[in-house]
Amino acid sequence: MIYLDHAATTPLDPAALQAMLPWLQDRVGNPASDHAWGRAARAAVEHARNQVATLLGAQPEEIVWTSGATEANNLAIKGALEFRGLRGAHLVTARTEHKSVVDSVRQLESQGLRVTWLKPDAQGLISVEQVLAALAPDTALVSLMWVNNETGVINPVEALAPLLRERGILFHVDAVQAAGKLPIDLSCTPIDLLSLSAHKLYGPQGVGALFVRKRPRARLSPQLHGGGHEQGMRSGTLPTHQIAGFGEACRIAAEQLAGEGARLSALRDRLQQRLQTALPGLYLNGHPQSRAPGILNLSFEGVEGESLRASLGDLAVSSGSACSSATREPSYVLRALGRDDELAGASLRFSLGRGTTSAEVDQAAQRVIDAVATLRRIAGSGTAAPVTPPINAHAYATPVWAAFSNPAHATALPEGAITAAAGSPAGALRLRLQAELQDGRIVRAAWQAYGCPVTLAVGEWLAAWLEGRRAGELRLTAADLRAALEISDDKAQCALLGEDAVLALERQMSLA
Ligand SMILES: *Cc1c(COP(=O)(O)O)cnc(C)c1O
């Protein structure tokens, strides 16, 4: 496995694990308890608070522990607006924010908050001017991420902070992808609220923090009520082991920041270079200069996202395609950059990390180059041009569908073979069938498809099924296809496409 998905989560640093172990093994004690063991746990929590604050140039009492950045973002946005009151309040944020910001803001919007959703430029950047132009007299909060988790684009938060401070507007920054990667100094950058997550910087999953400025004081209404922990801002027993690991991870991140940033930038450029040299039709999703070290996001023209992802084997990357996310929609971040559904779906995010080597980068590049080249051949470059010669998917062989790959179908059919297509040329699914006839009987069939792996499997199966049949013998429904290939409900459209293609072929055959 080559792991290039560090923007999704990072491996736990061994030293962070060591800092956690005592609190999972032989030590017991609630940090809120007033006895020796409780005090020991509290000391560990406060030590970690210092370590997190040091990474940010903050004061320890400005760090509020949370369960992660999702909670920190919810607390910052809902807490600040609830404290201020929603009536007559305005908020500025961007369409490219993390879901936990977007959905927190949407929730408040449904309750009456006025919101300006900034659209980034084609390179994913939100400008200072854009933010300033969106401000209104009643703007209470601006929420803008430091580094975008999909594109790696760095927003100008350092330039914005003093301008918002001058105007008395609270500034919240989701710094999950910036912390430990870019220098952050909150002692001279007047950001009021800043979110962190431990598992994006080699700490454990399930813990994060919200920086809440003391001077001038950013005020929040708590979102979790209970024992009044964390100065009343976030109740709940503190997970000593998680916090100890988070603190240690921040200490290590601060130590390695400069050197690791330069190393990852070089590796990212090497990866981009390799791919761009070998493959035409590549689009950089992001900014060529204003970008964080380890993230590279590219769209690949003429391939379909799900098939691309499925053909990468044990290369762990993220994709903007349907089945990569719980929502099954093309990435809204890439859509906001102006990418159409097809290109947004056919994108890969490579995120490099501490363990990534140049040999891994080279292997990953080669694997992607091979996969894209193969899929482009199958899809005929995704164009609607006539199919000559037809190319089959025998080279496309994921374990699940390998059984359907038949090299015998890979030979090109002669000119004059009958061709029929289904699916719209602009659609996400297309299938073409081609048949060579002798005395009205199909002696050889071939197929070509643009779509998910199930679409490809339908094409492969149909080509075999067609051989030996005559025009009158092409009775095949989508239900038959679904039964034969065990196609699930959510892929029913692939079977319908197969039925349409067979019908179209039959029509062509009876005309011939
Ligand atoms: C991962 C991530 C989050 C959410 O963090 P969790 O700790 O997993 O809840 C928020 N914002 C950004 C930019 C992220 O990358």
Short mmCIF file of C-alpha atoms and ligand atoms in Angstrom, two decimals:
data_model
loop_
_atom_site.label_atom_id
_atom_site.label_comp_id
_atom_site.label_asym_id
_atom_site.label_seq_id
_atom_site.Cartn_x
_atom_site.Cartn_y
_atom_site.Cartn_z
CA MET A 1 0.00 0.00 0.00
CA ILE A 2 1.29 3.44 -0.93
CA TYR A 3 -0.42 5.87 1.42
CA LEU A 4 -0.90 9.30 -0.16
CA ASP A 5 -3.98 10.31 1.82
CA HIS A 6 -2.47 12.30 4.68
CA ALA A 7 -5.03 15.08 4.30
CA ALA A 8 -7.68 12.54 5.34
CA THR A 9 -5.73 11.29 8.34
CA THR A 10 -2.10 10.82 9.30
CA PRO A 11 -0.47 7.85 11.00
CA LEU A 12 0.10 8.26 14.73
CA ASP A 13 3.65 9.39 15.49
CA PRO A 14 5.43 6.76 17.64
CA ALA A 15 6.43 9.42 20.20
CA ALA A 16 2.79 10.57 20.44
CA LEU A 17 1.80 6.96 21.05
CA GLN A 18 4.39 6.71 23.83
CA ALA A 19 2.95 9.83 25.45
CA MET A 20 -0.52 8.25 25.37
CA LEU A 21 0.30 4.78 26.67
CA PRO A 22 0.69 5.50 30.41
CA TRP A 23 -2.82 6.96 30.45
CA LEU A 24 -4.23 3.88 28.74
CA GLN A 25 -2.32 1.36 30.82
CA ASP A 26 -1.43 1.79 34.45
CA ARG A 27 -2.58 5.30 35.31
CA VAL A 28 -6.06 6.24 36.37
CA GLY A 29 -7.43 9.62 37.26
CA ASN A 30 -9.95 12.17 36.06
CA PRO A 31 -8.14 15.46 35.40
CA ALA A 32 -10.98 17.19 37.29
CA SER A 33 -10.48 15.09 40.44
CA ASP A 34 -8.82 16.58 43.48
CA HIS A 35 -6.51 13.80 44.58
CA ALA A 36 -2.98 12.84 43.64
CA TRP A 37 -3.94 10.70 40.66
CA GLY A 38 -6.37 13.30 39.37
CA ARG A 39 -3.70 15.98 39.78
CA ALA A 40 -1.23 13.85 37.80
CA ALA A 41 -3.73 13.56 34.94
CA ARG A 42 -4.38 17.30 35.14
CA ALA A 43 -0.64 17.99 34.96
CA ALA A 44 -0.45 15.88 31.77
CA VAL A 45 -3.37 17.79 30.26
CA GLU A 46 -1.80 21.15 31.11
CA HIS A 47 1.57 20.04 29.74
CA ALA A 48 -0.14 19.18 26.46
CA ARG A 49 -2.03 22.48 26.49
CA ASN A 50 1.33 24.21 26.62
CA GLN A 51 2.63 22.16 23.71
CA VAL A 52 -0.40 22.97 21.52
CA ALA A 53 -0.24 26.67 22.47
CA THR A 54 3.48 26.78 21.66
CA LEU A 55 2.89 25.47 18.13
CA LEU A 56 0.45 28.35 17.58
CA GLY A 57 2.20 31.17 19.44
CA ALA A 58 -0.80 31.27 21.79
CA GLN A 59 -1.30 31.25 25.56
CA PRO A 60 -2.19 27.89 27.15
CA GLU A 61 -5.40 29.30 28.63
CA GLU A 62 -6.53 30.10 25.08
CA ILE A 63 -6.72 26.40 24.13
CA VAL A 64 -10.09 24.65 24.55
CA TRP A 65 -10.08 20.87 24.05
CA THR A 66 -12.69 19.38 21.74
CA SER A 67 -13.36 16.00 20.15
CA GLY A 68 -11.85 17.19 16.87
CA ALA A 69 -12.03 19.99 14.36
CA THR A 70 -15.63 19.27 13.41
CA GLU A 71 -16.61 20.11 16.97
CA ALA A 72 -14.19 23.05 17.12
CA ASN A 73 -15.72 24.54 13.94
CA ASN A 74 -19.25 24.02 15.26
CA LEU A 75 -18.34 25.59 18.60
CA ALA A 76 -16.62 28.58 17.01
CA ILE A 77 -19.37 29.43 14.54
CA LYS A 78 -22.52 28.51 16.44
CA GLY A 79 -21.02 29.61 19.76
CA ALA A 80 -20.00 33.06 18.48
CA LEU A 81 -23.27 33.74 16.67
CA GLU A 82 -25.42 32.41 19.48
CA PHE A 83 -23.58 34.65 21.94
CA ARG A 84 -23.98 37.66 19.64
CA GLY A 85 -27.60 36.85 18.70
CA LEU A 86 -28.69 35.95 15.17
CA ARG A 87 -31.00 38.89 14.73
CA GLY A 88 -29.55 41.43 12.30
CA ALA A 89 -26.29 39.47 12.08
CA HIS A 90 -24.29 38.77 8.95
CA LEU A 91 -21.57 36.20 8.33
CA VAL A 92 -19.04 35.85 5.53
CA THR A 93 -17.62 32.47 4.56
CA ALA A 94 -16.63 30.57 1.40
CA ARG A 95 -18.21 27.78 -0.61
CA THR A 96 -14.94 25.86 -0.41
CA GLU A 97 -14.91 25.49 3.38
CA HIS A 98 -14.90 22.10 5.08
CA LYS A 99 -18.35 20.49 5.49
CA SER A 100 -18.26 21.12 9.23
CA VAL A 101 -18.11 24.87 8.56
CA VAL A 102 -20.52 24.87 5.60
CA ASP A 103 -23.16 22.88 7.45
CA SER A 104 -22.80 24.83 10.70
CA VAL A 105 -23.34 28.05 8.76
CA ARG A 106 -26.26 26.56 6.82
CA GLN A 107 -27.87 25.59 10.11
CA LEU A 108 -27.66 29.19 11.34
CA GLU A 109 -28.80 30.46 7.93
CA SER A 110 -31.96 28.37 8.28
CA GLN A 111 -32.54 30.12 11.59
CA GLY A 112 -32.34 33.57 10.02
CA LEU A 113 -28.63 34.46 9.82
CA ARG A 114 -27.67 36.42 6.68
CA VAL A 115 -24.74 34.79 4.94
CA THR A 116 -22.45 35.77 2.07
CA TRP A 117 -20.97 32.67 0.42
CA LEU A 118 -17.76 33.68 -1.36
CA LYS A 119 -16.88 31.91 -4.58
CA PRO A 120 -13.15 31.32 -5.14
CA ASP A 121 -11.42 32.18 -8.39
CA ALA A 122 -10.63 29.41 -10.88
CA GLN A 123 -7.51 28.55 -8.90
CA GLY A 124 -9.39 28.13 -5.65
CA LEU A 125 -8.24 31.32 -3.99
CA ILE A 126 -10.35 33.75 -1.96
CA SER A 127 -8.87 37.25 -2.11
CA VAL A 128 -8.61 39.88 0.63
CA GLU A 129 -10.53 42.33 -1.59
CA GLN A 130 -13.34 39.83 -2.04
CA VAL A 131 -13.75 39.43 1.71
CA LEU A 132 -13.62 43.18 2.35
CA ALA A 133 -16.19 43.81 -0.37
CA ALA A 134 -18.56 41.33 1.26
CA LEU A 135 -18.50 43.00 4.69
CA ALA A 136 -21.61 44.78 5.94
CA PRO A 137 -22.11 47.05 8.98
CA ASP A 138 -23.63 44.11 10.86
CA THR A 139 -21.03 41.49 9.88
CA ALA A 140 -20.37 39.56 13.08
CA LEU A 141 -18.02 36.85 11.90
CA VAL A 142 -15.80 35.89 8.99
CA SER A 143 -14.93 32.19 8.76
CA LEU A 144 -12.24 31.25 6.27
CA MET A 145 -9.96 28.23 6.19
CA TRP A 146 -6.18 28.66 6.15
CA VAL A 147 -5.42 25.75 3.81
CA ASN A 148 -8.07 23.97 1.77
CA ASN A 149 -8.14 20.24 2.44
CA GLU A 150 -8.95 19.27 -1.15
CA THR A 151 -6.80 21.63 -3.16
CA GLY A 152 -4.09 22.68 -0.71
CA VAL A 153 -4.71 26.35 -1.59
CA ILE A 154 -3.52 28.83 1.05
CA ASN A 155 -5.99 31.65 1.70
CA PRO A 156 -4.60 35.09 2.69
CA VAL A 157 -5.72 34.80 6.33
CA GLU A 158 -2.63 36.56 7.72
CA ALA A 159 -3.28 39.63 5.58
CA LEU A 160 -6.98 39.58 6.43
CA ALA A 161 -6.68 39.25 10.19
CA PRO A 162 -5.56 42.83 11.01
CA LEU A 163 -8.11 44.30 8.57
CA LEU A 164 -10.95 42.47 10.29
CA ARG A 165 -9.61 43.37 13.74
CA GLU A 166 -9.62 47.09 12.76
CA ARG A 167 -13.30 46.73 11.88
CA GLY A 168 -14.17 44.87 15.09
CA ILE A 169 -15.23 41.72 13.22
CA LEU A 170 -14.52 38.31 14.72
CA PHE A 171 -12.32 36.09 12.58
CA HIS A 172 -12.51 32.28 12.70
CA VAL A 173 -9.97 30.18 10.83
CA ASP A 174 -10.12 26.42 10.23
CA ALA A 175 -6.39 25.73 10.40
CA VAL A 176 -6.54 21.93 10.34
CA GLN A 177 -4.46 21.59 7.16
CA ALA A 178 -2.13 24.46 8.05
CA ALA A 179 -1.11 23.58 11.60
CA GLY A 180 2.23 21.83 11.72
CA LYS A 181 2.70 22.52 8.00
CA LEU A 182 2.92 26.31 7.82
CA PRO A 183 4.28 28.65 10.49
CA ILE A 184 1.44 30.01 12.63
CA ASP A 185 2.05 32.78 15.14
CA LEU A 186 -1.12 33.97 16.84
CA SER A 187 0.85 36.37 19.04
CA CYS A 188 1.14 38.66 16.01
CA THR A 189 -1.75 37.45 13.81
CA PRO A 190 -5.02 38.76 15.27
CA ILE A 191 -7.19 35.74 14.52
CA ASP A 192 -9.87 35.30 17.22
CA LEU A 193 -10.86 31.65 16.85
CA LEU A 194 -8.82 28.86 15.26
CA SER A 195 -9.63 25.15 14.86
CA LEU A 196 -7.22 22.23 15.03
CA SER A 197 -7.44 18.46 14.71
CA ALA A 198 -4.86 16.06 16.18
CA HIS A 199 -5.19 13.32 13.58
CA LYS A 200 -4.19 15.60 10.72
CA LEU A 201 -0.80 16.24 12.33
CA TYR A 202 0.25 12.73 13.45
CA GLY A 203 -1.72 12.75 16.70
CA PRO A 204 -4.63 10.45 17.59
CA GLN A 205 -8.11 10.61 16.06
CA GLY A 206 -10.94 11.95 18.19
CA VAL A 207 -9.32 15.00 19.74
CA GLY A 208 -8.87 18.59 18.62
CA ALA A 209 -8.82 22.09 19.95
CA LEU A 210 -10.30 25.52 19.48
CA PHE A 211 -8.07 28.49 20.12
CA VAL A 212 -10.22 31.20 21.76
CA ARG A 213 -8.43 34.54 22.08
CA LYS A 214 -8.27 36.10 25.55
CA ARG A 215 -7.27 39.66 24.64
CA PRO A 216 -9.46 41.00 23.19
CA ARG A 217 -11.70 38.29 24.44
CA ALA A 218 -13.66 36.23 21.91
CA ARG A 219 -16.91 35.22 23.55
CA LEU A 220 -18.81 32.03 22.86
CA SER A 221 -21.97 30.31 24.03
CA PRO A 222 -21.14 26.69 24.92
CA GLN A 223 -22.62 24.03 22.68
CA LEU A 224 -22.15 21.16 25.12
CA HIS A 225 -23.55 21.70 28.59
CA GLY A 226 -22.51 19.83 31.70
CA GLY A 227 -19.78 20.01 34.29
CA GLY A 228 -18.43 23.36 33.15
CA HIS A 229 -15.03 22.07 32.00
CA GLU A 230 -12.77 24.20 29.81
CA GLN A 231 -13.81 27.49 31.42
CA GLY A 232 -17.43 26.60 30.78
CA MET A 233 -16.94 26.57 27.02
CA ARG A 234 -16.92 22.80 26.56
CA SER A 235 -18.15 20.39 29.18
CA GLY A 236 -17.11 16.74 29.30
CA THR A 237 -14.40 14.70 31.00
CA LEU A 238 -11.11 15.33 29.27
CA PRO A 239 -9.57 12.31 27.50
CA THR A 240 -6.12 12.48 29.10
CA HIS A 241 -4.50 9.94 26.76
CA GLN A 242 -5.79 11.64 23.59
CA ILE A 243 -4.72 15.04 24.82
CA ALA A 244 -1.25 13.82 25.83
CA GLY A 245 -0.79 12.37 22.34
CA PHE A 246 -2.05 15.55 20.68
CA GLY A 247 0.37 17.68 22.71
CA GLU A 248 3.35 15.53 21.85
CA ALA A 249 2.34 15.53 18.16
CA CYS A 250 2.33 19.35 18.22
CA ARG A 251 5.78 19.44 19.82
CA ILE A 252 7.17 17.20 17.06
CA ALA A 253 5.37 19.15 14.34
CA ALA A 254 6.92 22.41 15.53
CA GLU A 255 10.36 20.80 15.54
CA GLN A 256 10.06 19.41 11.99
CA LEU A 257 8.04 22.19 10.39
CA ALA A 258 10.62 23.92 8.20
CA GLY A 259 12.56 20.92 6.92
CA GLU A 260 9.52 18.75 6.31
CA GLY A 261 7.73 21.52 4.43
CA ALA A 262 10.57 21.90 1.97
CA ARG A 263 10.87 18.14 1.52
CA LEU A 264 7.15 17.67 0.85
CA SER A 265 7.01 20.60 -1.58
CA ALA A 266 9.81 19.03 -3.59
CA LEU A 267 8.09 15.62 -3.62
CA ARG A 268 4.77 17.17 -4.62
CA ASP A 269 6.44 19.01 -7.51
CA ARG A 270 8.14 15.80 -8.59
CA LEU A 271 4.80 13.98 -8.64
CA GLN A 272 3.13 16.74 -10.62
CA GLN A 273 6.04 16.89 -13.05
CA ARG A 274 5.96 13.13 -13.71
CA LEU A 275 2.24 13.09 -14.33
CA GLN A 276 2.22 16.19 -16.52
CA THR A 277 5.09 14.95 -18.65
CA ALA A 278 3.42 11.62 -19.32
CA LEU A 279 -0.23 12.57 -19.58
CA PRO A 280 -1.97 15.25 -21.65
CA GLY A 281 -5.35 16.56 -20.53
CA LEU A 282 -4.41 17.28 -16.92
CA TYR A 283 -5.88 20.13 -14.90
CA LEU A 284 -4.39 21.43 -11.66
CA ASN A 285 -7.14 21.98 -9.12
CA GLY A 286 -5.57 24.65 -7.02
CA HIS A 287 -3.13 27.49 -7.13
CA PRO A 288 0.33 27.06 -8.69
CA GLN A 289 1.99 29.27 -6.04
CA SER A 290 -0.24 29.83 -3.04
CA ARG A 291 -0.36 26.22 -1.89
CA ALA A 292 0.57 24.07 1.07
CA PRO A 293 3.45 21.61 0.79
CA GLY A 294 1.92 18.15 0.63
CA ILE A 295 -1.31 18.38 -1.40
CA LEU A 296 -1.71 17.91 -5.16
CA ASN A 297 -5.15 17.74 -6.77
CA LEU A 298 -5.51 16.97 -10.48
CA SER A 299 -8.40 16.28 -12.86
CA PHE A 300 -7.90 13.83 -15.69
CA GLU A 301 -9.72 14.52 -18.91
CA GLY A 302 -11.41 11.62 -20.67
CA VAL A 303 -11.59 9.16 -17.82
CA GLU A 304 -14.43 8.42 -15.48
CA GLY A 305 -13.79 8.94 -11.78
CA GLU A 306 -15.00 5.69 -10.29
CA SER A 307 -13.17 3.61 -12.85
CA LEU A 308 -10.02 5.61 -12.28
CA ARG A 309 -10.15 5.05 -8.57
CA ALA A 310 -10.98 1.37 -8.97
CA SER A 311 -7.99 0.82 -11.24
CA LEU A 312 -5.40 2.30 -8.87
CA GLY A 313 -5.10 -0.89 -6.83
CA ASP A 314 -3.42 -0.36 -3.49
CA LEU A 315 -2.58 3.28 -4.02
CA ALA A 316 -4.43 5.15 -1.28
CA VAL A 317 -5.53 8.57 -2.57
CA SER A 318 -8.77 10.52 -2.37
CA SER A 319 -10.97 11.23 -5.33
CA GLY A 320 -13.64 13.75 -6.12
CA SER A 321 -15.75 11.00 -7.60
CA ALA A 322 -19.07 9.56 -6.60
CA CYS A 323 -18.30 6.62 -4.37
CA SER A 324 -15.35 8.21 -2.59
CA SER A 325 -17.55 10.17 -0.27
CA ALA A 326 -20.63 9.38 1.74
CA THR A 327 -22.64 11.85 -0.33
CA ARG A 328 -21.92 10.26 -3.76
CA GLU A 329 -21.66 13.63 -5.47
CA PRO A 330 -18.80 15.28 -7.29
CA SER A 331 -16.75 17.43 -4.93
CA TYR A 332 -18.49 20.73 -4.19
CA VAL A 333 -15.07 22.31 -3.70
CA LEU A 334 -13.97 21.49 -7.25
CA ARG A 335 -17.38 22.53 -8.57
CA ALA A 336 -16.84 25.91 -6.90
CA LEU A 337 -13.59 26.26 -8.87
CA GLY A 338 -15.68 25.95 -12.02
CA ARG A 339 -14.93 22.31 -12.87
CA ASP A 340 -17.83 20.51 -14.54
CA ASP A 341 -19.22 17.32 -12.98
CA GLU A 342 -17.17 15.10 -15.21
CA LEU A 343 -13.79 16.72 -14.45
CA ALA A 344 -14.65 17.14 -10.78
CA GLY A 345 -15.50 13.45 -10.67
CA ALA A 346 -12.33 12.45 -12.50
CA SER A 347 -9.98 14.02 -9.97
CA LEU A 348 -7.45 12.65 -7.54
CA ARG A 349 -6.06 14.27 -4.43
CA PHE A 350 -2.58 13.12 -3.52
CA SER A 351 -1.58 14.17 -0.03
CA LEU A 352 1.97 13.39 0.99
CA GLY A 353 3.29 13.07 4.51
CA ARG A 354 6.19 12.34 6.79
CA GLY A 355 6.59 8.75 5.69
CA THR A 356 6.38 9.46 1.96
CA THR A 357 9.54 8.66 -0.03
CA SER A 358 10.55 9.68 -3.54
CA ALA A 359 10.41 6.01 -4.60
CA GLU A 360 6.77 5.91 -3.51
CA VAL A 361 6.03 9.09 -5.42
CA ASP A 362 7.53 7.56 -8.56
CA GLN A 363 5.57 4.32 -8.16
CA ALA A 364 2.36 6.23 -7.53
CA ALA A 365 2.92 8.36 -10.62
CA GLN A 366 3.51 5.28 -12.77
CA ARG A 367 0.40 3.57 -11.46
CA VAL A 368 -1.74 6.60 -12.24
CA ILE A 369 -0.19 7.03 -15.69
CA ASP A 370 -0.92 3.38 -16.54
CA ALA A 371 -4.49 3.57 -15.22
CA VAL A 372 -5.34 6.78 -17.05
CA ALA A 373 -3.82 5.55 -20.30
CA THR A 374 -5.77 2.29 -20.13
CA LEU A 375 -9.05 3.96 -19.30
CA ARG A 376 -8.60 6.53 -22.03
CA ARG A 377 -8.09 3.73 -24.51
CA ILE A 378 -11.26 2.00 -23.33
CA ALA A 379 -13.24 5.19 -23.44
CA GLY A 380 -11.85 6.29 -26.79
CA SER A 381 -10.64 9.39 -24.98
CA GLY A 382 -14.19 10.05 -23.93
CA THR A 383 -15.07 11.51 -27.30
CA ALA A 384 -18.14 10.66 -29.31
CA ALA A 385 -16.08 10.01 -32.44
CA PRO A 386 -16.75 6.83 -34.47
CA VAL A 387 -15.35 3.67 -32.93
CA THR A 388 -12.53 2.53 -35.19
CA PRO A 389 -10.91 0.42 -34.19
CA PRO A 390 -12.86 -0.78 -31.18
CA ILE A 391 -10.85 -1.41 -28.10
CA ASN A 392 -11.86 -3.73 -25.37
CA ALA A 393 -11.26 -3.70 -21.69
CA HIS A 394 -9.16 -6.80 -21.33
CA ALA A 395 -6.40 -4.61 -19.97
CA TYR A 396 -8.78 -3.31 -17.38
CA ALA A 397 -8.83 -6.00 -14.74
CA THR A 398 -9.73 -5.23 -11.19
CA PRO A 399 -10.15 -8.40 -9.15
CA VAL A 400 -13.92 -8.08 -9.04
CA TRP A 401 -14.41 -7.87 -12.77
CA ALA A 402 -11.45 -9.86 -14.02
CA ALA A 403 -13.73 -12.80 -14.72
CA PHE A 404 -15.39 -10.83 -17.48
CA SER A 405 -12.24 -9.85 -19.27
CA ASN A 406 -11.88 -11.84 -22.43
CA PRO A 407 -8.79 -11.09 -24.50
CA ALA A 408 -10.50 -12.72 -27.48
CA HIS A 409 -12.70 -9.65 -27.69
CA ALA A 410 -9.80 -7.28 -27.94
CA THR A 411 -9.19 -7.66 -31.65
CA ALA A 412 -10.33 -4.85 -33.85
CA LEU A 413 -13.35 -5.48 -35.99
CA PRO A 414 -13.20 -4.76 -39.71
CA GLU A 415 -14.62 -1.64 -41.33
CA GLY A 416 -18.30 -2.03 -41.94
CA ALA A 417 -19.04 -3.67 -38.62
CA ILE A 418 -22.34 -2.51 -37.16
CA THR A 419 -22.13 0.05 -34.38
CA ALA A 420 -24.75 1.17 -31.91
CA ALA A 421 -24.48 3.42 -28.90
CA ALA A 422 -26.47 4.24 -25.79
CA GLY A 423 -26.18 7.04 -23.28
CA SER A 424 -25.84 10.68 -24.15
CA PRO A 425 -22.47 11.89 -25.50
CA ALA A 426 -22.35 14.41 -22.70
CA GLY A 427 -23.55 12.04 -19.99
CA ALA A 428 -21.57 10.29 -17.32
CA LEU A 429 -22.32 6.85 -18.82
CA ARG A 430 -21.86 5.77 -22.41
CA LEU A 431 -21.72 2.36 -24.03
CA ARG A 432 -21.09 1.37 -27.63
CA LEU A 433 -21.47 -2.08 -29.09
CA GLN A 434 -20.02 -3.25 -32.36
CA ALA A 435 -20.87 -6.42 -34.23
CA GLU A 436 -19.36 -8.18 -37.23
CA LEU A 437 -22.04 -10.10 -39.16
CA GLN A 438 -21.92 -13.14 -41.40
CA ASP A 439 -25.21 -14.27 -42.94
CA GLY A 440 -27.09 -12.17 -40.39
CA ARG A 441 -25.34 -13.78 -37.41
CA ILE A 442 -22.92 -12.00 -35.11
CA VAL A 443 -19.57 -13.67 -35.43
CA ARG A 444 -17.63 -11.20 -33.32
CA ALA A 445 -18.65 -8.40 -31.01
CA ALA A 446 -16.74 -5.60 -29.33
CA TRP A 447 -17.58 -2.85 -26.92
CA GLN A 448 -16.40 0.49 -25.70
CA ALA A 449 -17.58 2.31 -22.63
CA TYR A 450 -17.21 5.40 -20.55
CA GLY A 451 -18.43 4.88 -17.03
CA CYS A 452 -17.95 3.23 -13.69
CA PRO A 453 -16.53 -0.30 -13.36
CA VAL A 454 -20.06 -1.75 -13.54
CA THR A 455 -20.61 -0.07 -16.91
CA LEU A 456 -17.40 -1.62 -18.17
CA ALA A 457 -18.45 -5.02 -16.89
CA VAL A 458 -21.80 -4.69 -18.69
CA GLY A 459 -19.98 -3.96 -21.94
CA GLU A 460 -17.65 -6.91 -21.50
CA TRP A 461 -20.51 -9.27 -20.67
CA LEU A 462 -22.66 -8.09 -23.58
CA ALA A 463 -19.90 -8.59 -26.10
CA ALA A 464 -19.65 -12.26 -25.12
CA TRP A 465 -23.43 -12.66 -25.01
CA LEU A 466 -23.92 -11.18 -28.47
CA GLU A 467 -21.68 -13.63 -30.29
CA GLY A 468 -23.57 -16.21 -32.28
CA ARG A 469 -26.91 -14.41 -32.10
CA ARG A 470 -29.12 -13.05 -34.86
CA ALA A 471 -31.17 -9.87 -34.89
CA GLY A 472 -34.30 -11.67 -33.74
CA GLU A 473 -32.45 -13.26 -30.82
CA LEU A 474 -31.44 -10.11 -29.00
CA ARG A 475 -34.03 -10.18 -26.24
CA LEU A 476 -32.36 -8.86 -23.13
CA THR A 477 -33.79 -6.66 -20.41
CA ALA A 478 -32.07 -4.60 -17.77
CA ALA A 479 -33.41 -7.10 -15.23
CA ASP A 480 -31.64 -9.95 -17.05
CA LEU A 481 -28.42 -7.99 -16.95
CA ARG A 482 -28.82 -7.20 -13.29
CA ALA A 483 -29.40 -10.85 -12.49
CA ALA A 484 -26.49 -12.05 -14.61
CA LEU A 485 -23.99 -9.56 -13.19
CA GLU A 486 -25.48 -9.23 -9.69
CA ILE A 487 -25.84 -5.48 -10.15
CA SER A 488 -27.06 -3.62 -7.07
CA ASP A 489 -29.93 -1.11 -6.99
CA ASP A 490 -27.65 1.91 -6.94
CA LYS A 491 -26.08 0.76 -10.22
CA ALA A 492 -29.38 0.00 -11.98
CA GLN A 493 -28.66 2.72 -14.55
CA CYS A 494 -25.71 0.68 -15.85
CA ALA A 495 -28.04 -2.23 -16.66
CA LEU A 496 -30.52 0.13 -18.36
CA LEU A 497 -27.67 1.44 -20.45
CA GLY A 498 -26.86 -2.13 -21.51
CA GLU A 499 -30.49 -2.77 -22.46
CA ASP A 500 -30.57 0.44 -24.51
CA ALA A 501 -27.35 -0.46 -26.29
CA VAL A 502 -28.64 -3.91 -27.25
CA LEU A 503 -31.91 -2.41 -28.53
CA ALA A 504 -29.96 0.11 -30.59
CA LEU A 505 -27.77 -2.64 -32.02
CA GLU A 506 -30.78 -4.73 -32.94
CA ARG A 507 -32.28 -1.76 -34.78
CA GLN A 508 -29.04 -1.26 -36.73
CA MET A 509 -28.87 -4.95 -37.56
CA SER A 510 -32.38 -5.05 -38.95
CA LEU A 511 -31.55 -2.00 -41.10
CA ALA A 512 -28.38 -3.62 -42.43
C1 LIG B 1 -10.34 16.89 8.64
C2 LIG B 1 -10.76 18.29 8.63
C3 LIG B 1 -11.74 18.76 9.52
C4 LIG B 1 -12.45 17.85 10.49
O1 LIG B 1 -11.60 17.41 11.50
P1 LIG B 1 -12.03 16.21 12.46
O2 LIG B 1 -11.10 16.32 13.61
O3 LIG B 1 -11.82 14.97 11.68
O4 LIG B 1 -13.44 16.42 12.86
C5 LIG B 1 -12.07 20.09 9.46
N1 LIG B 1 -11.49 20.93 8.58
C6 LIG B 1 -10.56 20.52 7.72
C7 LIG B 1 -9.94 21.50 6.78
C8 LIG B 1 -10.17 19.18 7.70
O5 LIG B 1 -9.26 18.77 6.81
#
